[in-house]
Amino acid sequence: MELADLAPGSGHLAPRAALRSDAPSLDLNGTWRFRLSPTADVPADFAEPGYDDSGWDELPVPSHWPLHGHGAPAYTNVCYPFPVDPPHVPSDNPTGDHRRAFDLPAGWTGGRLRFEGVDSCARVWLNGHELGFSTGSRLPVEFDAGPYLRPGRNVLAVRVHQWSAASYLEDQDMWWLPGIFRDVTLTRSTAEVFVRASYAGGRGTLSFDADGGRLSLPELGIDGLAPGTPVTVDVEPWSADTPRLYDAVVTFPGETVRLRVGFRTISIENGVLLANGRPLLLKGVNRHEFHPEHGRAVPLETMREDVLLMKRHNVNAVRTSHYPPHPAFLDLCDELGLWVIDECDLETHGFEKVGWRRNPTDDPRWAEALLDRMRRTVERDKNHPSVIMWSLGNESGVGRNLAVMADWTRERDPSRPIHYEGDWSCAHADVYSRMYASHAEVEAIGRGEEDPLPDPELDARRRAMPFLQCEYAHAMGLGPGGLAEYQELFERYPRLAGGFVWEWIDHGLAHPEHAYAYGGDYGEPLHDGNFVIDGLVFPDRTPSPALLDLKKAFEPVRFAFGDGVVRVSHLYGHRDLAHLAFTATVEAEGERVAEFALDVPPGGGEVKLPEPPAGDGERWLTVRAVLADGEPWAEAGHEVAWGQVRLSPAAPVPPAAPVSPARDSAGVEVGGGRFDAATGRLVRLFGVDVEGPRLEVWRAPVDNDRYGGLAATWRALGLHRLTHRVDAVEEDGGGLTVLTRVAPAATDLGLRVAYRWTAAGDVLELAVDVTPDGDWDVPLPRLGVGMALPAAYGDVTWFGRGPGEAYPDTGLATRVGRWSATVEDLQTPYVYPQENGHRAGVRWAELTGADGRGVRVAGDPEFGLTARRWTTADLERARHRPDLVPGERVHVTLDHAQHGVGTASCGPGTLPAYELRAEPVTFRLRFTPA
């Protein structure tokens, strides 16, 4: 075997379906002996049964050896971590030798060694006999072990090379992690089955292919069905909404296999993607396999946790980026209900860096390897009803080998459409797929008004296709913004079949110093930093604010409020609302005053609301849809959707008698505030030492600011290093006015700011007038005032949107109410620290100590609140969570507005409606003792 060999392998058996068989099998997972060598040029004598491996280390299988102290992980997104010189790989090629001894049960004959996944190239020996080699890291391979098995003790030896020619096909934006990372089994199963189960008009048609088997499905009265013989029966269809499965048994002379059959039909009509004859809207996520301790060796319970989290957050679809997942994951999708685009283990993205020269996708010498990967994908997963499309791969350019893959797939399985985003001509695909198309372009495509292709025939063909975004709304750090706007487009235009947010999880590896590591933390000479930290859940699978927003955007129930009524509509494709219960709650100033059930018909409609009780304060009505009974993925009472409407505004604050300023030798007092006489800055508030407030326009850049280039523009302008010049401190009978100019050095741009302080009773009021000075042609990061309070003020209660963070184009999941948290709890623990934790639409907030005393801030009418135990500069300097060390103050920012966050780390920037432009503005705040 040569590592530059383009062949996908040798000695392996024909691929077949993943099946549950009663044939005898041995689980060969567990503790293996392991030796790591720095190069591939190592003698193969270790494969001999009598070789002494007592001096070797031990290594669990499945695993990746860099996560067990042998070498180190490395992360790149697009670039190959070795020279692009296909099919050659470096001489420095980490090579892991694995050995496992096992005892064969008495009477055992024959058998196959099955490897579910080995990264990247495996050479296999049994009892000293070489069985062959295999590539295709995320794909199964089987070798005939029968001729070489012995009674009693047997020795399995596997040599794994990190780099091989196949590595050029596996450049998939993830950690480079070699090893035997999926299950290893010795099985006597030889069964192969292909079940076809379609649905139309209330009936299902079942047939199957198998060599010598007979199929029985007792629940449907099917017994002993012969291969190739279709039968049509009354069935309930399978869908992600209602994942109805039927247990089937296929009996062979030597074994019996069990399958779970779902009847469903995927079709395309008039440019619309259909499931069981109904339009299919994909509310999806991209899912890499990842665990912070185990890498891609993901435990079964973690896979189930992923699916449950997706279902609980209204996700209905998964794209298996960018390779087939562990087969157990697809079993869970069948069982719990997720539509799946199953992607081939193929990506050659790094060839983009060299102008796609010698790209394997267009080199006929690689055709066999690419076809082998597609064949193994389809054959393994063809019996899963959840799989509704085959994807040829990801970001592999264009080329003739795509046709080879697509033509074989259509012949083998014409029941599923073919997906491939990399060729926008869609010459070999059945759906038009894009990544990160802007809202404007998505709308144009929905209307059929996209830019034409040069080839009229291809253009006409593409215009007849459904459109989906296989990646959009890059969930990196704070964000993404624009989710609701994308979803509105998907729901408005039938041609738009939805999309898949990038991506499910932050790939942060557990690290003793950094908490979670990303690219560069292991000393890689070439890496892509924290671009691997771009998920909807944190590495420990805690949902991020983005996942909560996505749940809201994906809600299958909509509420629209009118005069005394709520109109309830649903977006389920394959069920009605009968499984939900509806309640309405009335709150005044965030305190509940009434709650009642709503009787909503299964099909939705207009429902009269009971007359809410009279009361004082700002009142809100919240309607919730919850599970009436438990589902396999959530308990009864789980909230599926909600809507909210304001019933009455807050009562106006009655005016109090004004308080005149008082000056002494050290400063000026206005009501409960004491000010420095020279600068006019507030130094004591209600007897407590404070700093500020003064104008703030900077925020610690979020990933979308940094990668999208906006942070560099802001920094070049100097917005992170403003100077504050005091032009006047003026008293009059009504208060104190401080006139300033706030500006960065080296530019004539600035902001003229007037702080107007007045007092009435125990209220200290601040009006901030901001006037731009100069021609500002860039948006501001934020506009507000920052101040510092005593460290003891660590408890926060507020009336406004919550409980989580919200920015102009995020925070869909927040609702108006009364919320409480500690300052620590207000922080969103992004793996790469950045601006976070902003609470929006705050009417009032109290920051208090353990004794309940503190400061209350009210808006006129609202403001945005952040409170931290570190400064913005501290936050900006931090690179990992442990870098943030609490200081001696609580740093509070009271915002008039923030710039949106968009999704520019990969995709479009902030929509114009959410840009913060420098314009004349006045905002007001009121301070009182808490």
Short mmCIF file of C-alpha atoms in Angstrom, two decimals, residues 456-733:
data_model
loop_
_atom_site.label_atom_id
_atom_site.label_comp_id
_atom_site.label_asym_id
_atom_site.label_seq_id
_atom_site.Cartn_x
_atom_site.Cartn_y
_atom_site.Cartn_z
CA PRO A 456 -30.43 28.95 -21.11
CA GLU A 457 -31.12 25.25 -20.68
CA LEU A 458 -29.44 25.06 -17.29
CA ASP A 459 -31.07 28.35 -16.30
CA ALA A 460 -34.55 27.00 -17.07
CA ARG A 461 -33.77 23.79 -15.22
CA ARG A 462 -32.57 25.64 -12.14
CA ARG A 463 -35.57 27.96 -12.08
CA ALA A 464 -37.80 24.89 -11.85
CA MET A 465 -36.01 23.74 -8.70
CA PRO A 466 -36.78 24.38 -5.04
CA PHE A 467 -34.27 26.62 -3.30
CA LEU A 468 -32.68 26.05 0.07
CA GLN A 469 -29.87 27.62 2.07
CA CYS A 470 -27.69 24.68 3.08
CA GLU A 471 -25.82 27.14 5.30
CA TYR A 472 -27.01 30.52 6.55
CA ALA A 473 -27.06 32.65 9.70
CA HIS A 474 -23.52 31.84 10.85
CA ALA A 475 -23.92 31.24 14.60
CA MET A 476 -20.48 32.44 15.68
CA GLY A 477 -20.23 34.26 18.97
CA LEU A 478 -22.92 36.88 19.55
CA GLY A 479 -25.58 36.45 16.89
CA PRO A 480 -26.67 35.69 14.30
CA GLY A 481 -28.87 38.61 13.45
CA GLY A 482 -31.60 38.51 10.83
CA LEU A 483 -33.13 35.14 11.71
CA ALA A 484 -36.70 36.40 11.75
CA GLU A 485 -36.27 38.14 8.40
CA TYR A 486 -34.91 34.98 6.76
CA GLN A 487 -37.73 32.90 8.20
CA GLU A 488 -40.37 35.34 6.98
CA LEU A 489 -39.02 34.94 3.44
CA PHE A 490 -38.94 31.15 3.69
CA GLU A 491 -42.57 31.15 4.77
CA ARG A 492 -43.72 33.68 2.16
CA TYR A 493 -42.43 32.07 -1.05
CA PRO A 494 -43.35 28.43 -1.81
CA ARG A 495 -40.17 27.90 -3.82
CA LEU A 496 -38.07 28.50 -0.72
CA ALA A 497 -37.65 25.22 1.15
CA GLY A 498 -35.95 26.77 4.18
CA GLY A 499 -32.42 26.14 5.26
CA PHE A 500 -29.82 25.03 7.77
CA VAL A 501 -28.15 27.37 10.23
CA TRP A 502 -24.40 26.99 10.55
CA GLU A 503 -23.93 25.22 12.91
CA TRP A 504 -25.06 23.13 15.84
CA ILE A 505 -22.16 23.19 18.33
CA ASP A 506 -19.03 25.10 19.27
CA HIS A 507 -16.07 22.77 18.65
CA GLY A 508 -14.23 23.84 21.80
CA LEU A 509 -11.98 21.09 23.13
CA ALA A 510 -11.76 20.82 26.91
CA HIS A 511 -8.51 22.48 27.98
CA PRO A 512 -6.96 22.76 31.47
CA GLU A 513 -5.87 26.37 31.00
CA HIS A 514 -8.34 27.89 28.55
CA ALA A 515 -11.51 26.03 29.58
CA TYR A 516 -12.15 25.40 25.89
CA ALA A 517 -9.52 25.46 23.18
CA TYR A 518 -9.76 26.57 19.57
CA GLY A 519 -7.33 26.88 16.68
CA GLY A 520 -3.83 27.92 17.75
CA ASP A 521 -4.16 26.77 21.35
CA TYR A 522 -2.06 23.69 20.59
CA GLY A 523 0.75 25.57 18.88
CA GLU A 524 -0.37 24.84 15.32
CA PRO A 525 1.78 26.78 12.84
CA LEU A 526 -1.27 27.16 10.56
CA HIS A 527 -4.73 27.52 11.99
CA ASP A 528 -8.01 29.43 11.74
CA GLY A 529 -8.38 30.58 15.32
CA ASN A 530 -11.82 30.55 16.83
CA PHE A 531 -13.62 30.00 13.53
CA VAL A 532 -14.34 26.52 14.87
CA ILE A 533 -16.39 28.15 17.65
CA ASP A 534 -19.53 28.84 15.66
CA GLY A 535 -22.37 26.84 17.17
CA LEU A 536 -25.86 27.27 18.55
CA VAL A 537 -24.86 25.38 21.68
CA PHE A 538 -21.71 25.82 23.73
CA PRO A 539 -19.24 22.91 23.87
CA ASP A 540 -20.99 21.48 26.94
CA ARG A 541 -24.25 21.64 24.97
CA THR A 542 -25.74 24.49 26.96
CA PRO A 543 -28.05 26.38 24.58
CA SER A 544 -26.74 29.77 23.54
CA PRO A 545 -29.01 32.81 23.13
CA ALA A 546 -28.87 32.07 19.40
CA LEU A 547 -30.55 28.70 19.85
CA LEU A 548 -33.29 30.30 21.94
CA ASP A 549 -33.81 32.85 19.17
CA LEU A 550 -33.87 30.09 16.58
CA LYS A 551 -36.58 28.30 18.54
CA LYS A 552 -38.66 31.47 18.36
CA ALA A 553 -38.02 31.96 14.64
CA PHE A 554 -38.90 28.32 13.95
CA GLU A 555 -42.10 28.29 16.02
CA PRO A 556 -44.78 26.18 14.34
CA VAL A 557 -47.54 28.34 15.87
CA ARG A 558 -48.12 32.04 15.21
CA PHE A 559 -50.16 34.54 17.26
CA ALA A 560 -51.62 37.78 15.95
CA PHE A 561 -53.55 40.04 18.31
CA GLY A 562 -56.58 42.14 17.50
CA ASP A 563 -59.27 43.92 19.47
CA GLY A 564 -60.04 41.41 22.19
CA VAL A 565 -59.03 38.40 20.06
CA VAL A 566 -55.96 36.37 19.19
CA ARG A 567 -55.61 34.76 15.78
CA VAL A 568 -53.80 31.44 16.05
CA SER A 569 -52.26 29.88 12.95
CA HIS A 570 -49.92 26.95 12.59
CA LEU A 571 -47.07 26.01 10.28
CA TYR A 572 -46.96 22.30 10.95
CA GLY A 573 -46.75 20.47 7.69
CA HIS A 574 -48.09 17.14 8.90
CA ARG A 575 -50.18 17.64 12.03
CA ASP A 576 -52.67 20.08 13.54
CA LEU A 577 -52.78 21.80 16.93
CA ALA A 578 -54.69 19.12 18.83
CA HIS A 579 -51.61 18.07 20.79
CA LEU A 580 -51.17 21.56 22.27
CA ALA A 581 -52.76 23.39 25.19
CA PHE A 582 -53.06 27.19 25.18
CA THR A 583 -52.95 29.59 28.11
CA ALA A 584 -53.08 33.37 28.45
CA THR A 585 -51.45 35.33 31.26
CA VAL A 586 -51.86 38.99 32.19
CA GLU A 587 -49.03 40.75 34.03
CA ALA A 588 -48.82 44.27 35.44
CA GLU A 589 -45.26 45.61 35.80
CA GLY A 590 -44.14 42.00 35.43
CA GLU A 591 -46.36 40.69 38.25
CA ARG A 592 -49.00 38.11 37.32
CA VAL A 593 -52.58 39.29 37.88
CA ALA A 594 -54.60 36.73 35.88
CA GLU A 595 -54.28 33.46 33.97
CA PHE A 596 -56.81 31.52 31.93
CA ALA A 597 -57.00 28.70 29.40
CA LEU A 598 -57.85 29.27 25.74
CA ASP A 599 -59.91 26.91 23.63
CA VAL A 600 -58.11 26.82 20.28
CA PRO A 601 -59.53 24.61 17.50
CA PRO A 602 -57.14 21.99 16.05
CA GLY A 603 -56.91 23.96 12.84
CA GLY A 604 -56.32 27.28 14.60
CA GLY A 605 -58.43 30.37 14.04
CA GLU A 606 -59.64 33.44 15.88
CA VAL A 607 -60.15 33.05 19.62
CA LYS A 608 -61.87 35.61 21.85
CA LEU A 609 -59.81 36.67 24.84
CA PRO A 610 -61.45 37.07 28.26
CA GLU A 611 -61.71 40.60 29.54
CA PRO A 612 -58.49 41.25 31.49
CA PRO A 613 -58.85 42.59 35.02
CA ALA A 614 -58.33 46.26 35.60
CA GLY A 615 -55.08 47.32 37.21
CA ASP A 616 -52.30 49.84 37.40
CA GLY A 617 -48.94 49.84 35.65
CA GLU A 618 -47.82 48.66 32.25
CA ARG A 619 -49.79 45.51 31.47
CA TRP A 620 -48.93 42.70 29.03
CA LEU A 621 -50.83 39.67 27.77
CA THR A 622 -48.78 36.57 26.97
CA VAL A 623 -50.26 33.58 25.15
CA ARG A 624 -48.41 30.25 25.28
CA ALA A 625 -48.74 26.99 23.39
CA VAL A 626 -47.45 24.00 25.36
CA LEU A 627 -47.55 20.24 24.93
CA ALA A 628 -50.82 18.96 26.36
CA ASP A 629 -49.29 15.54 26.90
CA GLY A 630 -45.73 14.32 26.85
CA GLU A 631 -44.00 13.55 23.58
CA PRO A 632 -40.98 11.24 23.25
CA TRP A 633 -38.80 14.35 23.09
CA ALA A 634 -40.34 16.51 25.84
CA GLU A 635 -42.64 16.36 28.84
CA ALA A 636 -46.15 17.75 29.07
CA GLY A 637 -46.07 21.51 29.57
CA HIS A 638 -43.04 22.05 27.35
CA GLU A 639 -43.45 25.44 25.66
CA VAL A 640 -43.61 25.24 21.88
CA ALA A 641 -44.55 28.84 21.04
CA TRP A 642 -45.63 32.11 22.58
CA GLY A 643 -46.85 35.57 21.67
CA GLN A 644 -47.20 38.81 23.57
CA VAL A 645 -49.11 42.08 23.30
CA ARG A 646 -49.17 45.18 25.46
CA LEU A 647 -52.57 45.94 26.94
CA SER A 648 -51.84 49.32 28.52
CA PRO A 649 -48.85 51.61 28.93
CA ALA A 650 -47.32 52.64 32.21
CA ALA A 651 -48.90 55.56 33.99
CA PRO A 652 -47.00 58.87 33.58
CA VAL A 653 -44.68 59.81 36.41
CA PRO A 654 -46.15 62.77 38.32
CA PRO A 655 -43.84 65.79 38.50
CA ALA A 656 -42.15 66.58 41.80
CA ALA A 657 -40.81 69.85 43.13
CA PRO A 658 -37.45 70.67 41.48
CA VAL A 659 -34.31 70.87 43.58
CA SER A 660 -31.76 73.62 42.92
CA PRO A 661 -28.03 72.82 42.68
CA ALA A 662 -25.82 73.57 45.65
CA ARG A 663 -22.08 74.32 45.28
CA ASP A 664 -19.28 74.13 47.82
CA SER A 665 -15.51 74.26 47.52
CA ALA A 666 -15.23 70.63 46.38
CA GLY A 667 -18.14 70.18 44.03
CA VAL A 668 -21.77 70.58 43.11
CA GLU A 669 -24.76 68.75 44.53
CA VAL A 670 -27.96 68.22 42.59
CA GLY A 671 -30.49 66.25 44.58
CA GLY A 672 -28.92 62.90 45.50
CA GLY A 673 -25.95 63.40 43.19
CA ARG A 674 -22.57 65.01 43.87
CA PHE A 675 -20.48 66.20 40.90
CA ASP A 676 -16.86 67.19 40.39
CA ALA A 677 -16.81 70.95 39.99
CA ALA A 678 -14.21 70.93 37.22
CA THR A 679 -15.39 68.03 35.06
CA GLY A 680 -19.05 67.91 35.96
CA ARG A 681 -18.80 64.14 36.36
CA LEU A 682 -20.98 62.35 38.90
CA VAL A 683 -18.80 61.07 41.78
CA ARG A 684 -21.37 60.17 44.46
CA LEU A 685 -24.90 58.91 44.05
CA PHE A 686 -27.21 58.73 47.06
CA GLY A 687 -24.17 58.68 49.32
CA VAL A 688 -22.25 56.01 47.43
CA ASP A 689 -19.01 56.56 45.46
CA VAL A 690 -19.54 56.05 41.72
CA GLU A 691 -17.82 56.80 38.42
CA GLY A 692 -19.72 58.36 35.57
CA PRO A 693 -21.88 58.27 33.67
CA ARG A 694 -20.25 59.46 30.44
CA LEU A 695 -20.75 58.73 26.78
CA GLU A 696 -19.80 55.26 25.46
CA VAL A 697 -19.74 54.29 21.78
CA TRP A 698 -17.35 51.29 21.86
CA ARG A 699 -18.17 47.64 22.43
CA ALA A 700 -15.82 44.68 22.65
CA PRO A 701 -16.09 43.52 19.02
CA VAL A 702 -18.21 40.46 18.40
CA ASP A 703 -17.08 37.81 15.94
CA ASN A 704 -19.33 39.27 13.27
CA ASP A 705 -17.68 42.67 13.79
CA ARG A 706 -14.17 41.19 13.67
CA TYR A 707 -14.46 38.77 10.76
CA GLY A 708 -16.79 41.03 8.81
CA GLY A 709 -14.28 43.89 8.90
CA LEU A 710 -16.43 46.42 10.74
CA ALA A 711 -14.30 46.24 13.89
CA ALA A 712 -11.21 47.14 11.86
CA THR A 713 -13.05 50.16 10.45
CA TRP A 714 -14.09 51.25 13.93
CA ARG A 715 -10.61 50.75 15.26
CA ALA A 716 -9.00 52.64 12.38
CA LEU A 717 -11.31 55.55 13.20
CA GLY A 718 -10.24 55.31 16.85
CA LEU A 719 -13.63 54.64 18.40
CA HIS A 720 -11.94 52.42 21.01
CA ARG A 721 -9.82 55.32 22.33
CA LEU A 722 -12.11 58.32 22.65
CA THR A 723 -11.09 61.51 24.43
CA HIS A 724 -13.60 63.47 26.49
CA ARG A 725 -13.10 67.25 26.49
CA VAL A 726 -15.11 69.36 28.92
CA ASP A 727 -16.20 72.65 27.35
CA ALA A 728 -18.40 73.97 30.15
CA VAL A 729 -19.91 73.10 33.52
CA GLU A 730 -22.89 75.36 34.00
CA GLU A 731 -25.39 75.77 36.82
CA ASP A 732 -28.73 77.38 36.69
CA GLY A 733 -31.74 77.37 38.93
#
